[in-house]
CSV table of C-alpha atoms in Angstrom, one decimal:
chain,number,residue,atom,x,y,z
A,253,UNK,CA,0.0,0.0,0.0
A,254,UNK,CA,1.4,3.4,-1.0
A,255,UNK,CA,0.8,6.1,1.5
A,256,UNK,CA,0.0,9.5,-0.1
A,257,UNK,CA,-0.1,13.0,1.3
A,258,UNK,CA,-2.1,15.6,-0.8
A,259,UNK,CA,-1.2,19.4,-0.5
A,260,UNK,CA,-3.4,21.9,-2.3
A,261,UNK,CA,-4.9,25.2,-1.0
A,262,UNK,CA,-8.2,24.7,-2.9
A,263,UNK,CA,-10.5,22.6,-0.7
A,264,UNK,CA,-12.6,21.2,-3.6
A,265,UNK,CA,-9.5,20.0,-5.4
A,266,UNK,CA,-7.8,18.7,-2.3
A,267,UNK,CA,-10.9,16.7,-1.2
A,268,UNK,CA,-11.5,15.5,-4.8
A,269,UNK,CA,-8.0,14.2,-5.1
A,270,UNK,CA,-8.2,12.5,-1.7
A,271,UNK,CA,-11.4,10.7,-2.6
A,272,UNK,CA,-10.2,9.5,-6.0
A,273,UNK,CA,-6.8,8.4,-4.7
A,274,UNK,CA,-8.4,6.5,-1.8
A,275,UNK,CA,-10.5,4.6,-4.3
A,276,UNK,CA,-7.4,3.1,-5.9
A,277,UNK,CA,-6.7,-0.4,-4.5
A,278,UNK,CA,-3.0,0.2,-3.9
A,279,UNK,CA,-3.1,3.8,-2.6
A,280,UNK,CA,-4.0,5.2,0.8
A,281,UNK,CA,-4.3,8.9,1.6
A,282,UNK,CA,-2.8,9.5,5.0
A,283,UNK,CA,-3.2,13.3,5.2
A,284,UNK,CA,-4.1,16.5,3.4
A,285,UNK,CA,-2.6,20.0,3.7
A,286,UNK,CA,-3.9,23.4,2.7
A,287,UNK,CA,-0.5,25.2,2.6
A,288,UNK,CA,3.2,24.4,2.4
A,289,UNK,CA,4.0,24.7,6.1
A,290,UNK,CA,1.2,22.2,6.9
A,291,UNK,CA,2.5,19.9,4.2
A,292,UNK,CA,6.0,19.9,5.7
A,293,UNK,CA,4.7,19.2,9.2
A,294,UNK,CA,2.5,16.3,8.0
A,295,UNK,CA,5.3,14.9,5.8
A,296,UNK,CA,7.5,14.7,8.9
A,297,UNK,CA,4.7,13.4,11.1
A,298,UNK,CA,3.0,10.9,8.8
A,299,UNK,CA,6.0,9.6,6.8
A,300,UNK,CA,4.1,9.3,3.4
A,301,UNK,CA,5.6,7.5,0.5
A,302,UNK,CA,4.5,10.1,-2.0
A,303,UNK,CA,3.5,13.8,-1.6
A,304,UNK,CA,1.3,15.4,-4.3
A,305,UNK,CA,2.3,19.1,-4.1
A,306,UNK,CA,0.6,22.1,-5.6
A,307,UNK,CA,3.1,24.9,-6.3
A,308,UNK,CA,1.1,28.0,-5.7
A,309,UNK,CA,0.2,27.9,-2.0
A,310,UNK,CA,0.1,30.5,0.8
A,311,UNK,CA,2.6,30.7,3.7
A,312,UNK,CA,5.1,28.4,2.2
A,313,UNK,CA,5.1,27.8,-1.6
A,314,UNK,CA,5.3,24.4,-3.1
A,315,UNK,CA,8.9,24.9,-4.3
A,316,UNK,CA,10.2,25.8,-0.8
A,317,UNK,CA,8.0,23.1,0.8
A,318,UNK,CA,9.4,20.5,-1.5
A,319,UNK,CA,13.0,21.5,-0.8
A,320,UNK,CA,12.4,21.2,2.9
A,321,UNK,CA,10.5,17.9,2.7
A,322,UNK,CA,13.3,16.4,0.7
A,323,UNK,CA,15.7,17.5,3.4
A,324,UNK,CA,13.6,16.5,6.4
A,325,UNK,CA,11.5,13.7,5.2
A,326,UNK,CA,13.6,12.1,2.4
A,327,UNK,CA,11.6,8.9,2.2
A,328,UNK,CA,8.8,10.9,0.5
A,329,UNK,CA,8.9,11.3,-3.2
A,330,UNK,CA,7.2,14.5,-4.3
A,331,UNK,CA,5.1,15.0,-7.4
A,332,UNK,CA,4.3,18.6,-8.5
A,333,UNK,CA,0.7,18.9,-9.6
A,334,UNK,CA,0.3,22.4,-11.0
A,335,UNK,CA,-1.7,24.5,-13.5
A,336,UNK,CA,1.7,26.0,-14.5
A,337,UNK,CA,3.9,24.7,-17.3
A,338,UNK,CA,6.0,27.9,-17.0
A,339,UNK,CA,9.8,27.4,-17.1
A,340,UNK,CA,10.4,29.1,-13.7
A,341,UNK,CA,8.0,26.7,-11.9
A,342,UNK,CA,9.1,23.6,-13.7
A,343,UNK,CA,12.8,24.3,-13.1
A,344,UNK,CA,12.2,25.5,-9.6
A,345,UNK,CA,10.5,22.2,-8.7
A,346,UNK,CA,13.1,20.1,-10.4
A,347,UNK,CA,15.9,21.9,-8.5
A,348,UNK,CA,13.9,21.4,-5.3
A,349,UNK,CA,14.0,17.6,-5.9
A,350,UNK,CA,10.6,16.5,-7.3
A,351,UNK,CA,10.3,13.1,-8.7
A,352,UNK,CA,7.4,14.0,-10.9
A,353,UNK,CA,5.7,17.0,-12.5
A,354,UNK,CA,2.1,16.9,-13.9
A,355,UNK,CA,-0.2,19.6,-15.2
A,356,UNK,CA,-3.6,19.8,-13.5
A,357,UNK,CA,-5.5,19.2,-16.7
A,358,UNK,CA,-4.1,15.7,-16.9
A,359,UNK,CA,-6.4,12.7,-16.5
A,360,UNK,CA,-6.6,11.2,-13.0
A,361,UNK,CA,-5.4,7.9,-14.4
A,362,UNK,CA,-2.1,9.6,-15.3
A,363,UNK,CA,-1.7,11.0,-11.8
A,364,UNK,CA,-2.4,7.6,-10.2
A,365,UNK,CA,0.2,6.0,-12.6
A,366,UNK,CA,2.7,8.7,-11.7
A,367,UNK,CA,2.3,7.9,-8.0
A,368,UNK,CA,3.2,4.3,-8.6
A,369,UNK,CA,6.1,5.2,-10.8
A,370,UNK,CA,7.8,7.6,-8.4
A,371,UNK,CA,7.2,5.2,-5.6
A,372,UNK,CA,9.4,2.8,-7.5
A,373,UNK,CA,12.2,5.3,-7.5
A,374,UNK,CA,11.6,6.4,-11.1
A,375,UNK,CA,10.8,9.8,-12.5
A,376,UNK,CA,7.5,10.8,-14.1
A,377,UNK,CA,7.2,14.0,-16.2
A,378,UNK,CA,4.1,15.2,-18.0
A,379,UNK,CA,4.5,15.3,-21.8
A,380,UNK,CA,3.3,19.0,-21.6
A,381,UNK,CA,6.6,20.0,-19.9
A,382,UNK,CA,8.9,17.6,-21.9
A,383,UNK,CA,10.4,20.4,-24.0
A,384,UNK,CA,11.1,22.6,-21.0
A,385,UNK,CA,12.9,19.7,-19.3
A,386,UNK,CA,14.9,18.8,-22.4
A,387,UNK,CA,16.2,22.4,-22.7
A,388,UNK,CA,17.0,22.4,-19.1
A,389,UNK,CA,19.1,19.3,-19.4
A,390,UNK,CA,20.9,20.8,-22.4
A,391,UNK,CA,21.9,23.9,-20.4
A,392,UNK,CA,22.7,21.8,-17.3
A,393,UNK,CA,20.6,23.8,-14.9
A,394,UNK,CA,22.0,22.0,-11.9
A,395,UNK,CA,25.3,23.8,-12.5
A,396,UNK,CA,23.8,27.2,-13.2
A,397,UNK,CA,24.7,30.1,-10.9
A,398,UNK,CA,22.3,30.8,-8.0
A,399,UNK,CA,19.3,32.9,-8.7
A,400,UNK,CA,18.8,35.9,-6.4
A,401,UNK,CA,16.1,34.2,-4.5
A,402,UNK,CA,18.4,31.2,-3.8
A,403,UNK,CA,20.9,33.5,-2.1
A,404,UNK,CA,18.3,33.9,0.7
A,405,UNK,CA,18.1,31.4,3.5
A,406,UNK,CA,15.0,29.2,3.9
A,407,UNK,CA,13.7,31.4,6.7
A,408,UNK,CA,14.3,34.5,4.6
A,409,UNK,CA,12.4,33.1,1.7
A,410,UNK,CA,9.5,32.2,3.9
A,411,UNK,CA,9.4,35.7,5.5
A,412,UNK,CA,9.7,37.2,2.0
A,413,UNK,CA,6.7,35.2,0.8
A,414,UNK,CA,4.6,36.2,3.8
A,415,UNK,CA,5.5,39.9,3.4
A,416,UNK,CA,4.6,39.7,-0.3
A,417,UNK,CA,1.2,38.2,0.7
A,418,UNK,CA,0.5,41.3,2.8
A,419,UNK,CA,0.8,39.6,6.2
A,420,UNK,CA,1.6,42.1,9.0
A,421,UNK,CA,4.9,41.9,10.8
A,422,UNK,CA,3.2,41.0,14.1
A,423,UNK,CA,1.2,38.2,12.4
A,424,UNK,CA,4.4,36.8,10.7
A,425,UNK,CA,6.1,36.8,14.1
A,426,UNK,CA,3.2,34.9,15.7
A,427,UNK,CA,2.9,32.4,12.8
A,428,UNK,CA,6.6,31.6,12.8
A,429,UNK,CA,7.0,31.8,16.6
A,430,UNK,CA,9.6,34.5,16.5
A,431,UNK,CA,9.8,38.0,17.8
A,432,UNK,CA,8.7,41.1,15.8
A,433,UNK,CA,12.3,42.4,16.0
A,434,UNK,CA,13.5,39.1,14.5
A,435,UNK,CA,11.1,39.5,11.6
A,436,UNK,CA,12.3,43.1,11.0
A,437,UNK,CA,15.9,41.8,11.0
A,438,UNK,CA,15.0,39.2,8.4
A,439,UNK,CA,13.3,41.9,6.3
A,440,UNK,CA,16.4,44.1,6.5
A,441,UNK,CA,18.6,41.2,5.5
A,442,UNK,CA,16.4,40.3,2.6
A,443,UNK,CA,16.3,43.9,1.3
A,444,UNK,CA,20.1,44.2,1.6
A,445,UNK,CA,20.8,40.9,-0.2
A,446,UNK,CA,18.3,41.7,-3.0
A,447,UNK,CA,19.0,45.4,-3.3
A,448,UNK,CA,15.3,46.2,-2.8
A,449,UNK,CA,14.1,48.8,-0.4
A,450,UNK,CA,10.3,48.8,-0.3
A,451,UNK,CA,7.5,46.3,0.3
A,452,UNK,CA,6.2,46.9,-3.2
A,453,UNK,CA,9.6,46.0,-4.7
A,454,UNK,CA,9.8,42.9,-2.5
A,455,UNK,CA,6.3,41.9,-3.6
A,456,UNK,CA,7.1,42.3,-7.3
A,457,UNK,CA,10.3,40.3,-6.9
A,458,UNK,CA,8.5,37.5,-5.0
A,459,UNK,CA,5.8,37.2,-7.7
A,460,UNK,CA,8.4,37.3,-10.5
A,461,UNK,CA,10.5,34.6,-8.9
A,462,UNK,CA,7.5,32.3,-8.2
A,463,UNK,CA,7.9,32.6,-4.4
A,464,UNK,CA,4.4,33.7,-3.8
A,465,UNK,CA,1.2,32.5,-5.3
A,466,UNK,CA,-0.2,34.1,-8.5
A,467,UNK,CA,-3.9,34.4,-8.9
A,468,UNK,CA,-5.3,31.0,-10.1
């Protein structure tokens, strides 16, 4: 039995996926998450075999959540399930360590097959992103210089995403269990590293880099 964790911020999609996956004889849904931080916590707690991860989620985006899951719950293979075939999302998830990438308009049968494939230790990529991946391999993206967002620490990327989502400093501090002063220190460090000096600039940067959800 393959244990599956589903992470998607849209309740109707999340519940639909859980119901369909549970109906498969060899699959069992062990948990569902509505944001990236919850997905990370459940991955560590429930030890799923496969995580189905949306990319565009609040609090902690799918790319960052995948990166942390691969570091802290390495037994879990991650499949990106996104409406985006855009290069920055595909390459971002590949660099984060996904074993599969599918577009949300795929048939459910393809997703179920992908779960089985990645559980075997293989890779499953949607035909819709094949050209993007092929070009990435040609340019050897794993040896490319760091992007500006990758120069930030994990915590800085998380704080940046929350700032870009309009969350107040006090609420960020409470959510991350740190002090307001620490949040302000992170914000100052982020601005210095990126050479950006306003919330508006930070927000534009976060959207452009795929760190914060775009409107779906």
